[in-house]
mmCIF file of C-alpha atoms in Angstrom:
data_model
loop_
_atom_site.group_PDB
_atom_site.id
_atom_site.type_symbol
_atom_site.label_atom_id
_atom_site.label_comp_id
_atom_site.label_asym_id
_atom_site.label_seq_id
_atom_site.Cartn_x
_atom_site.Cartn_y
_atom_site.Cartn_z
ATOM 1 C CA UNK E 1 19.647 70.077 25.783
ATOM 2 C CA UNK E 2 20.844 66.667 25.903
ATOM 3 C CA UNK E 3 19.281 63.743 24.052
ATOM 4 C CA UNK E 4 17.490 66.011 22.056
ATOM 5 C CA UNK E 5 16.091 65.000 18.563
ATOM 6 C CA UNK E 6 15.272 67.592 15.930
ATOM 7 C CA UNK E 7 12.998 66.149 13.092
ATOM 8 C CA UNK E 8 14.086 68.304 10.226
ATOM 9 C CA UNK E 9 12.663 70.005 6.878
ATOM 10 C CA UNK E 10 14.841 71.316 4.831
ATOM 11 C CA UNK E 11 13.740 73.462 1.862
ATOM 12 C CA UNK E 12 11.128 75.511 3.866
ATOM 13 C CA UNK E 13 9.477 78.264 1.708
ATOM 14 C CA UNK E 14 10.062 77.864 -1.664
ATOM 15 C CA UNK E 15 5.843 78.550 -2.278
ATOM 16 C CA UNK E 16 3.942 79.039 0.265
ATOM 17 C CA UNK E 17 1.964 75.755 -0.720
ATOM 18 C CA UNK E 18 5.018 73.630 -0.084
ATOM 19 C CA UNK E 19 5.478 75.488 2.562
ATOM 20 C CA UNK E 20 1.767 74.482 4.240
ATOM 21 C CA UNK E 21 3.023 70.997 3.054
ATOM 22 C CA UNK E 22 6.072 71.032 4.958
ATOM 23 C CA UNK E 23 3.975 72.090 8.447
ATOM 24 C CA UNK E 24 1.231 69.360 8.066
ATOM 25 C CA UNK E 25 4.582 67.043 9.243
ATOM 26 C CA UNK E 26 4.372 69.336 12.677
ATOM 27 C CA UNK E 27 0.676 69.410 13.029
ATOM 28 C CA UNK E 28 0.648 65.737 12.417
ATOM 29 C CA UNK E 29 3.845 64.514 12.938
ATOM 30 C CA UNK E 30 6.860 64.476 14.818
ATOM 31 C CA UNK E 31 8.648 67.753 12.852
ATOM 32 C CA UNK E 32 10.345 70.255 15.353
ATOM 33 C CA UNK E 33 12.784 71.801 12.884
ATOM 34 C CA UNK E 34 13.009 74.057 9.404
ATOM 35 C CA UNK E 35 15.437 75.345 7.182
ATOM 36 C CA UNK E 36 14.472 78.383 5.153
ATOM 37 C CA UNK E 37 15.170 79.012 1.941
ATOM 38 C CA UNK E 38 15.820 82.843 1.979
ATOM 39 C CA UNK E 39 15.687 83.989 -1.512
ATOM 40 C CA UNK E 40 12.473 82.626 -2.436
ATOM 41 C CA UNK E 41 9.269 85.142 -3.252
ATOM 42 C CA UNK E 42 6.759 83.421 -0.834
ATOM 43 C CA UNK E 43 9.516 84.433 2.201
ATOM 44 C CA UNK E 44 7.027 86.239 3.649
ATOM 45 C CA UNK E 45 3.878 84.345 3.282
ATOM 46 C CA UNK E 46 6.058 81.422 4.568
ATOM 47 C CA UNK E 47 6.570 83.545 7.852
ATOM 48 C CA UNK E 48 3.386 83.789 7.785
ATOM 49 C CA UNK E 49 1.653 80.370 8.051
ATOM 50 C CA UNK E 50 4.615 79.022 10.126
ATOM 51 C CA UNK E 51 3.538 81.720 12.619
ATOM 52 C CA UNK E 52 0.148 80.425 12.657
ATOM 53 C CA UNK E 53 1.382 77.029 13.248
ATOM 54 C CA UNK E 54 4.024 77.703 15.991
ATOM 55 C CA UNK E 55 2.812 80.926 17.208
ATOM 56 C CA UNK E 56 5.226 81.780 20.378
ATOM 57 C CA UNK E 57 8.401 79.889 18.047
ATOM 58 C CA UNK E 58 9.269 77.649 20.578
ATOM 59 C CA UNK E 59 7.442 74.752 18.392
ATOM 60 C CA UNK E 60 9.778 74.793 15.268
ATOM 61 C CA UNK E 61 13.712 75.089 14.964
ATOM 62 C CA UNK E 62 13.984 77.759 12.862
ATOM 63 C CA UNK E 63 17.226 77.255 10.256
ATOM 64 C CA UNK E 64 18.719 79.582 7.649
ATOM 65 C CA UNK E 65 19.051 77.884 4.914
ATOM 66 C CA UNK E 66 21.953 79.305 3.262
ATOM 67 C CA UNK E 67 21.435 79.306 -0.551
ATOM 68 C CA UNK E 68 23.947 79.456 -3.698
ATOM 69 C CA UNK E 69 22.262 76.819 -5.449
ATOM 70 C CA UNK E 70 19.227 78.445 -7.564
ATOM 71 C CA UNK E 71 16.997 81.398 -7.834
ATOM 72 C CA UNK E 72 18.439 84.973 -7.576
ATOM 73 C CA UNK E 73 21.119 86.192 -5.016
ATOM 74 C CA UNK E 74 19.607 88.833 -2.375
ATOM 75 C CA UNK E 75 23.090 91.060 -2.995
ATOM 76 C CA UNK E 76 22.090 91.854 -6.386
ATOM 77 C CA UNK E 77 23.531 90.113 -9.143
ATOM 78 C CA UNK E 78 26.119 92.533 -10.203
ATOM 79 C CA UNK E 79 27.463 92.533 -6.990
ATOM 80 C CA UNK E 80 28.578 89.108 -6.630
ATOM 81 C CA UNK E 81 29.480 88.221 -10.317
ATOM 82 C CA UNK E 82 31.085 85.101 -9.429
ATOM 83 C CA UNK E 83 28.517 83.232 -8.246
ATOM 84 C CA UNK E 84 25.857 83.364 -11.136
ATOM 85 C CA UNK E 85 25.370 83.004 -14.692
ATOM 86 C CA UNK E 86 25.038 86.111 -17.078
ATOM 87 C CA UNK E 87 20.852 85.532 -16.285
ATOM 88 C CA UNK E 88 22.014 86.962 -12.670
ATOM 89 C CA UNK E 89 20.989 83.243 -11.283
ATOM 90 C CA UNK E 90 23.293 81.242 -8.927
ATOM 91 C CA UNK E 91 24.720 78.629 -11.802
ATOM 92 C CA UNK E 92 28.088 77.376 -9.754
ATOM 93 C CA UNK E 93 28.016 73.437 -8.508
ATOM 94 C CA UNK E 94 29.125 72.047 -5.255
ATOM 95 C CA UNK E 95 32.262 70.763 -7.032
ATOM 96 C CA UNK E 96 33.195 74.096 -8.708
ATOM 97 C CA UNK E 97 33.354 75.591 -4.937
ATOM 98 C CA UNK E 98 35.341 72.901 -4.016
ATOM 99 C CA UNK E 99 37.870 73.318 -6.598
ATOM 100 C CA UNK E 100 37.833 77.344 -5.837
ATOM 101 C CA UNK E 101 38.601 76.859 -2.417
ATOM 102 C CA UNK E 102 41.923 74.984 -3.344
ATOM 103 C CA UNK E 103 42.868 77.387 -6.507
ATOM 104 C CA UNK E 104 41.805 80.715 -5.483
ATOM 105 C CA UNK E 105 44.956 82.636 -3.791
ATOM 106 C CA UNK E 106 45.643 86.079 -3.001
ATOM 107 C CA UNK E 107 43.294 88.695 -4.937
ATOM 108 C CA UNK E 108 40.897 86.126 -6.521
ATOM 109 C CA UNK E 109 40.127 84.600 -3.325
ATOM 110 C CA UNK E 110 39.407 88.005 -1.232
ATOM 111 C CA UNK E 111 37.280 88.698 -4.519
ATOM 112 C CA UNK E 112 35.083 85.590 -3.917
ATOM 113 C CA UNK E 113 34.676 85.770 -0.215
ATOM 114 C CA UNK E 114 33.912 89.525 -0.657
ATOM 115 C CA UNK E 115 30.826 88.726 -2.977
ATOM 116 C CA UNK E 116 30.118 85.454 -0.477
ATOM 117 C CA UNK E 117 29.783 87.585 2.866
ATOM 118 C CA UNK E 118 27.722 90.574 0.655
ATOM 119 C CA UNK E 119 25.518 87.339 -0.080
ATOM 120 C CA UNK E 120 25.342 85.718 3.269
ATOM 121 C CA UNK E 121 24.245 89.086 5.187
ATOM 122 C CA UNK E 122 21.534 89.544 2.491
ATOM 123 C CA UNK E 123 20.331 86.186 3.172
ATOM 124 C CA UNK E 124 20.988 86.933 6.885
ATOM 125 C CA UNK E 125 18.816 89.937 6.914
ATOM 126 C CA UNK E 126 16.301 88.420 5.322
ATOM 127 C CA UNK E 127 15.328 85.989 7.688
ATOM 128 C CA UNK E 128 15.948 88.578 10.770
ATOM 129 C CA UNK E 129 15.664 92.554 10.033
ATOM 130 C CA UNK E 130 13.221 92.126 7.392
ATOM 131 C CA UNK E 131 11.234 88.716 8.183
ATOM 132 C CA UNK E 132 11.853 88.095 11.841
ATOM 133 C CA UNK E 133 12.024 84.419 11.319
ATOM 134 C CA UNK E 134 13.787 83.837 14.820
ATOM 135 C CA UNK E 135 16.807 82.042 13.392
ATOM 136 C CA UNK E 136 19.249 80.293 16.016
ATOM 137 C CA UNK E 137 20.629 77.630 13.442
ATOM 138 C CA UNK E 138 22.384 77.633 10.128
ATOM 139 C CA UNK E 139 22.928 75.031 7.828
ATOM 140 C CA UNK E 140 22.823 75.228 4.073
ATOM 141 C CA UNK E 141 21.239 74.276 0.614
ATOM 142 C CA UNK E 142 23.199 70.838 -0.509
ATOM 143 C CA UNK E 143 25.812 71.637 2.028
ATOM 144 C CA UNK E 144 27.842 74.429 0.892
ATOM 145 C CA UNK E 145 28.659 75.551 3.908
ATOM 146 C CA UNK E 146 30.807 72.801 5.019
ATOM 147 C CA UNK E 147 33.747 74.218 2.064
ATOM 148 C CA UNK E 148 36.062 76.078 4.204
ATOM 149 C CA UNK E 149 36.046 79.254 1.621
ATOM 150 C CA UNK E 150 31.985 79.281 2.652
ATOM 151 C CA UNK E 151 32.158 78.480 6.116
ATOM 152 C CA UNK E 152 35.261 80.950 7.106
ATOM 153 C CA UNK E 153 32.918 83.780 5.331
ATOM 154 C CA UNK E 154 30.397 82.889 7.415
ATOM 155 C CA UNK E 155 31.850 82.678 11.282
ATOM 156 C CA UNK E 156 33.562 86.417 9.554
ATOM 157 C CA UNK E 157 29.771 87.198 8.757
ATOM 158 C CA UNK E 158 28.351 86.124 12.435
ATOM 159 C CA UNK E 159 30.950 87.989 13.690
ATOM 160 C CA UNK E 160 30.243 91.083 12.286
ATOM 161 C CA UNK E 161 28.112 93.537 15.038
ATOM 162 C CA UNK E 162 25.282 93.599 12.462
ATOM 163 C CA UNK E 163 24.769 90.040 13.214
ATOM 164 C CA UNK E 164 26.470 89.930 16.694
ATOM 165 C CA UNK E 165 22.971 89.793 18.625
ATOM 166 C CA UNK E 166 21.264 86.495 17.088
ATOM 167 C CA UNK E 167 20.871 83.430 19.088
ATOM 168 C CA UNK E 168 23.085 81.091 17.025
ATOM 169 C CA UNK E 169 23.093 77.827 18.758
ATOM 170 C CA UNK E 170 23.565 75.527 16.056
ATOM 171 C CA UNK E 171 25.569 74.592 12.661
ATOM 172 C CA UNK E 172 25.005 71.855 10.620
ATOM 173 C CA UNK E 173 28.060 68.860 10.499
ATOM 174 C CA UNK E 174 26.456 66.953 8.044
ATOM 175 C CA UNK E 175 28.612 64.131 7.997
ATOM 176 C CA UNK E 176 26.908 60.931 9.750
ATOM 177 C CA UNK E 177 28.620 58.767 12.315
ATOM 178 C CA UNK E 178 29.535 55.214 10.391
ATOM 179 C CA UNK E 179 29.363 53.184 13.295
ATOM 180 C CA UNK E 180 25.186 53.242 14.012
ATOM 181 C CA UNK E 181 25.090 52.369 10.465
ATOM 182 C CA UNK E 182 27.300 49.541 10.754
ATOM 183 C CA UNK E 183 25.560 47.575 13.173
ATOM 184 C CA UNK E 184 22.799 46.658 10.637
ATOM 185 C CA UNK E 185 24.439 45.320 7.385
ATOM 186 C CA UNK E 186 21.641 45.519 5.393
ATOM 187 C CA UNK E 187 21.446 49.278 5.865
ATOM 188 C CA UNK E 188 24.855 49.801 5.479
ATOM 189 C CA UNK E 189 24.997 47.866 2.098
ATOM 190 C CA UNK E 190 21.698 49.913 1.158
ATOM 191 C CA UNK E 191 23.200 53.065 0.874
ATOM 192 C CA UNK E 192 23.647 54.614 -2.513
ATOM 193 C CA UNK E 193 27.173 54.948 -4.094
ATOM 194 C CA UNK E 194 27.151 58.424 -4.541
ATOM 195 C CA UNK E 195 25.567 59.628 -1.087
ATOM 196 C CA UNK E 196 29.129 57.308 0.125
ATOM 197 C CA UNK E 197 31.034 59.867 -2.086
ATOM 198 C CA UNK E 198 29.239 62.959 -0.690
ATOM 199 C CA UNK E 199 29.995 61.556 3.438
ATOM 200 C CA UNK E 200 33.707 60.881 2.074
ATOM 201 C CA UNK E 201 34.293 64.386 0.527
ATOM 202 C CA UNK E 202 31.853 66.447 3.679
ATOM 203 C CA UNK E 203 34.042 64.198 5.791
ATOM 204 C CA UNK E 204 37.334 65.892 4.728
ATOM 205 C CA UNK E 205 35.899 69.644 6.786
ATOM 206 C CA UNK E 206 34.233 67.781 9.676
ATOM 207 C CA UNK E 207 37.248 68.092 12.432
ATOM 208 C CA UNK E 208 38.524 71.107 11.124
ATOM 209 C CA UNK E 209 34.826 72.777 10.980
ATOM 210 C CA UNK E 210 33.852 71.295 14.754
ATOM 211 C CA UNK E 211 37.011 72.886 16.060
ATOM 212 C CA UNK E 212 35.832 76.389 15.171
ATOM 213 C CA UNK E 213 32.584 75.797 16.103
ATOM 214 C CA UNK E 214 33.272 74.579 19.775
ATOM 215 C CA UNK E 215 35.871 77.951 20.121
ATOM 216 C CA UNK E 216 33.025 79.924 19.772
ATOM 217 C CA UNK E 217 30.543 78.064 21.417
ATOM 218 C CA UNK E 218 28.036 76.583 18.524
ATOM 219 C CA UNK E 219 26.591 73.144 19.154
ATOM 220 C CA UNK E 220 26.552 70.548 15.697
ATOM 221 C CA UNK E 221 24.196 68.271 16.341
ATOM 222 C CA UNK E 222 25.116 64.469 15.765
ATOM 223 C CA UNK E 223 23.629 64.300 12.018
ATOM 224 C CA UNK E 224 21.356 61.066 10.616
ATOM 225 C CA UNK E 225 21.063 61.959 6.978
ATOM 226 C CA UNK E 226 23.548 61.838 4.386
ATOM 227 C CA UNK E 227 23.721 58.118 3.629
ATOM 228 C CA UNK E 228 19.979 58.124 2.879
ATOM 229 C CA UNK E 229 19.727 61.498 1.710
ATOM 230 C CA UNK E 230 15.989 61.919 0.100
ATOM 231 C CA UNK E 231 15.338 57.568 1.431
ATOM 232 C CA UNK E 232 14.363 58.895 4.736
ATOM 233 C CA UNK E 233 11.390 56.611 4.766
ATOM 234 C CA UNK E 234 9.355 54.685 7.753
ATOM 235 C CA UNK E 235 11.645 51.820 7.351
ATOM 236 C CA UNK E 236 14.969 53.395 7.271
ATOM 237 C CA UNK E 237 14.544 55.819 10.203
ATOM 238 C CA UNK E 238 12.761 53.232 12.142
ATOM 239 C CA UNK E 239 15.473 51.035 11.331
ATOM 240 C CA UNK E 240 18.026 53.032 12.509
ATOM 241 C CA UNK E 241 16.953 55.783 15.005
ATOM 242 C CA UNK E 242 17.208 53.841 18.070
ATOM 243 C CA UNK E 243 21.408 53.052 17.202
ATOM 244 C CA UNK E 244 21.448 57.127 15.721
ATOM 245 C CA UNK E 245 19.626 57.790 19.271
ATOM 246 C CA UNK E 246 22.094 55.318 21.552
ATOM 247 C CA UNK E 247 25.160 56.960 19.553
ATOM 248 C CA UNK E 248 23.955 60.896 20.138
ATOM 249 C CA UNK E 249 22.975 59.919 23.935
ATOM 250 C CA UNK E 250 26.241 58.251 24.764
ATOM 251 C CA UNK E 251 28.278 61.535 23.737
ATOM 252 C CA UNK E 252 25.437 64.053 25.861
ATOM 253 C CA UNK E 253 24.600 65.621 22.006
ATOM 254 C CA UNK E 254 21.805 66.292 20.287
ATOM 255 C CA UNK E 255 20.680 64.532 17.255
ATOM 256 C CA UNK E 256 19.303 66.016 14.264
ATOM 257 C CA UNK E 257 17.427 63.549 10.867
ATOM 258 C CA UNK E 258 17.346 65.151 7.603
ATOM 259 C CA UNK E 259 14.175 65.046 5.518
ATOM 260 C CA UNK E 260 13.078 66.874 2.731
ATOM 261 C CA UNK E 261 9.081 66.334 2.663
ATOM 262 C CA UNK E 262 8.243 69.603 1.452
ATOM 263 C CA UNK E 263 7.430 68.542 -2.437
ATOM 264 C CA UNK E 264 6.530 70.891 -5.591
ATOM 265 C CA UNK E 265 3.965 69.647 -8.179
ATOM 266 C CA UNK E 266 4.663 71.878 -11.225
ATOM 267 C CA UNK E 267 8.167 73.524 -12.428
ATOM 268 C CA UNK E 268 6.753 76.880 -12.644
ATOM 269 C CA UNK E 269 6.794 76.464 -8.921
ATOM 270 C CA UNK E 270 10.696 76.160 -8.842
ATOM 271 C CA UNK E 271 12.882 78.900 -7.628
ATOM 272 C CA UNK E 272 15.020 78.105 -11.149
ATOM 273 C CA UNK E 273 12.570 76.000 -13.659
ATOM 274 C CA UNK E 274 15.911 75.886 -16.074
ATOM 275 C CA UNK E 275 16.711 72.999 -13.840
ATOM 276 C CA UNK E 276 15.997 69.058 -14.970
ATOM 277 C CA UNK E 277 17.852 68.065 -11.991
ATOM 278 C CA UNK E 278 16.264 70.448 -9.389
ATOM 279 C CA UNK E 279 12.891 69.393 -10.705
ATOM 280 C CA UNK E 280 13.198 65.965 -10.348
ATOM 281 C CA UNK E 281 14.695 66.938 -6.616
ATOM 282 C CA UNK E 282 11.943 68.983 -5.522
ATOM 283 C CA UNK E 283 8.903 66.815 -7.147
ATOM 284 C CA UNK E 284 10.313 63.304 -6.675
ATOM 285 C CA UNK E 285 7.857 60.873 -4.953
ATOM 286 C CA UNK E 286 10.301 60.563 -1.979
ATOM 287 C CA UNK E 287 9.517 63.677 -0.724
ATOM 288 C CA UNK E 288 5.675 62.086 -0.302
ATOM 289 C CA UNK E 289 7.390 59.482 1.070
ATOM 290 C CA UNK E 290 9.310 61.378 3.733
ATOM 291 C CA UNK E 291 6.682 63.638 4.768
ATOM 292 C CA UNK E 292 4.491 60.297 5.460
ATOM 293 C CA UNK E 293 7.097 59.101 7.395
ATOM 294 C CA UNK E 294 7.358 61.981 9.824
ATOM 295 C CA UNK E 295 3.502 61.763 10.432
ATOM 296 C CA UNK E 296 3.984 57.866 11.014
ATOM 297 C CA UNK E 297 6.633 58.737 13.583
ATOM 298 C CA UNK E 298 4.643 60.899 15.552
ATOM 299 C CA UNK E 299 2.931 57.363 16.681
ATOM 300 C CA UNK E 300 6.281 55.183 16.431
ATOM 301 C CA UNK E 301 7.498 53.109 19.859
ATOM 302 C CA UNK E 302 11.152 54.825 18.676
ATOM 303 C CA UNK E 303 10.135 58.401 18.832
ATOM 304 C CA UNK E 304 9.415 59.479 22.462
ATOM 305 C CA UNK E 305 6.996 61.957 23.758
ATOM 306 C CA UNK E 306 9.945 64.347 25.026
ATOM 307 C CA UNK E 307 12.182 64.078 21.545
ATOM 308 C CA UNK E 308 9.285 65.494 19.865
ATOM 309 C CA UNK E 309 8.226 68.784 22.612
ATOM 310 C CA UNK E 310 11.126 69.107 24.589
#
């Protein structure tokens, strides 16, 4: 649909408190869109309350969440030794994918996207066989995805007849057009150094990544969330939405925002409390923040009636 806005959560499910958290931003704001975390123990009670809030699913995007970041793999730990620690936890960085996807040849890479497709159609089935969570997008936990080693195993995985039947209409691009961002220069010199070095290295997959998508017919929606990743507050969405909007529009494409609203308040609560890092990410007061702001921009002049129910 064109001109279409999806106000997203990512992160959806990790308790089922955050999880009731995360929905107050549809029942009182202007949310339309989840990712789901699929290795997390409140999957189910998740479904659950986010059935009871969108109860025909035609409220709520609902987003894989593909995960190699923390808790436990779905595959079974001894089946894809590469990607954990010797606790059977996911324990490999962003980077250290990167670097495998440009120094793993021959066996060693089969080896790797072996144990990544056993992982992805656990996570898959998750969400679909065993928790019918009506998936039609896929995006992933801090972006994995976009590393050609991950996202060739998954078009394979989609591809496979298992899968062959779901609705996927969407995967995430997350790399945001510069040039709404450049027509405010306060916003542009506001962005954080290192969310500049995550756009330039996500940038690198973009063209290559949107080529296989369009071949076989998956939509990327124009993405507005990178350069403030975890700032998505009242005044830098309502700042910049309506040149985000005017960009997406233009092109006939949808538009997707990134929040992450969905906070925890202890560490027992994390899906790995080993973590310093992914505490601070999941309890930080910007979460607060964000989920505020999609309530306030279920009122805003910038947010119309249809981008919210269409």
């Amino acid at each position: 649909m064109k001109n279409k806005i999806w106000f997203h959560a990512d992160d959806f499910g990790v308790t089922k408190e955050q999880s009731e958290r995360i929905l107050e931003c549809f029942r009182n704001g202007a949310l339309n869109s989840i990712s789901v975390l699929p290795n997390s123990g409140a999957l189910k009670e998740s479904l659950q309350i986010l059935d009871s809030a969108d109860p025909d699913g035609t409220g709520i995007r609902r987003v894989l969440h593909l995960n190699f970041v923390e808790g436990r793999p779905l595959a079974g730990a001894q089946n894809v030794p590469d990607l954990v620690d010797k606790t059977g936890r996911f324990d490999k960085s962003f980077i250290q994918f990167f670097q495998w996807n440009y120094l793993k040849r021959g066996a060693a890479r089969q080896r790797v996207e072996a144990q990544l497709k056993l992982e992805m159609a656990a996570q898959l089935r998750a969400v679909t066989t065993e928790n019918d969570y009506k998936i039609t997008a896929v995006d992933s936990h801090q972006h994995y995805h976009m590393i050609p080693v991950v996202f060739d195993s998954l078009m394979s995985v989609l591809s496979d007849k298992e899968f062959a039947h779901l609705d996927i209409r969407h995967i995430r691009i997350p790399v945001d057009p510069t040039a709404p961002l450049m027509r405010d220069a306060r916003m542009c010199r506001g962005v954080p150094a290192i969310n500049w070095v995550k756009w330039c290295i996500l940038k690198i997959y973009k063209k290559r990544n949107t080529a296989v998508l369009k071949n076989r017919g998956i939509k990327a929606p124009v993405f507005f969330g990178i350069f403030y990743t975890c700032e998505m507050k009242k005044e830098v969405v309502e700042t910049l939405l309506p040149a985000y909007r005017h960009y997406a529009g233009k092109r006939g494409e949808e538009l997707e925002l990134m929040f992450h609203p969905g906070n925890l308040t202890a560490s027992y609560e994390l899906l790995d409390e080993r973590s310093r890092q992914l505490a601070d990410f999941y309890m930080s007061d910007n979460r607060y923040y964000e989920a505020e702001c999609l309530k306030l921009l279920k009122h805003s002049a910038s947010v119309r009636h249809s981008d919210r129910l269409e």
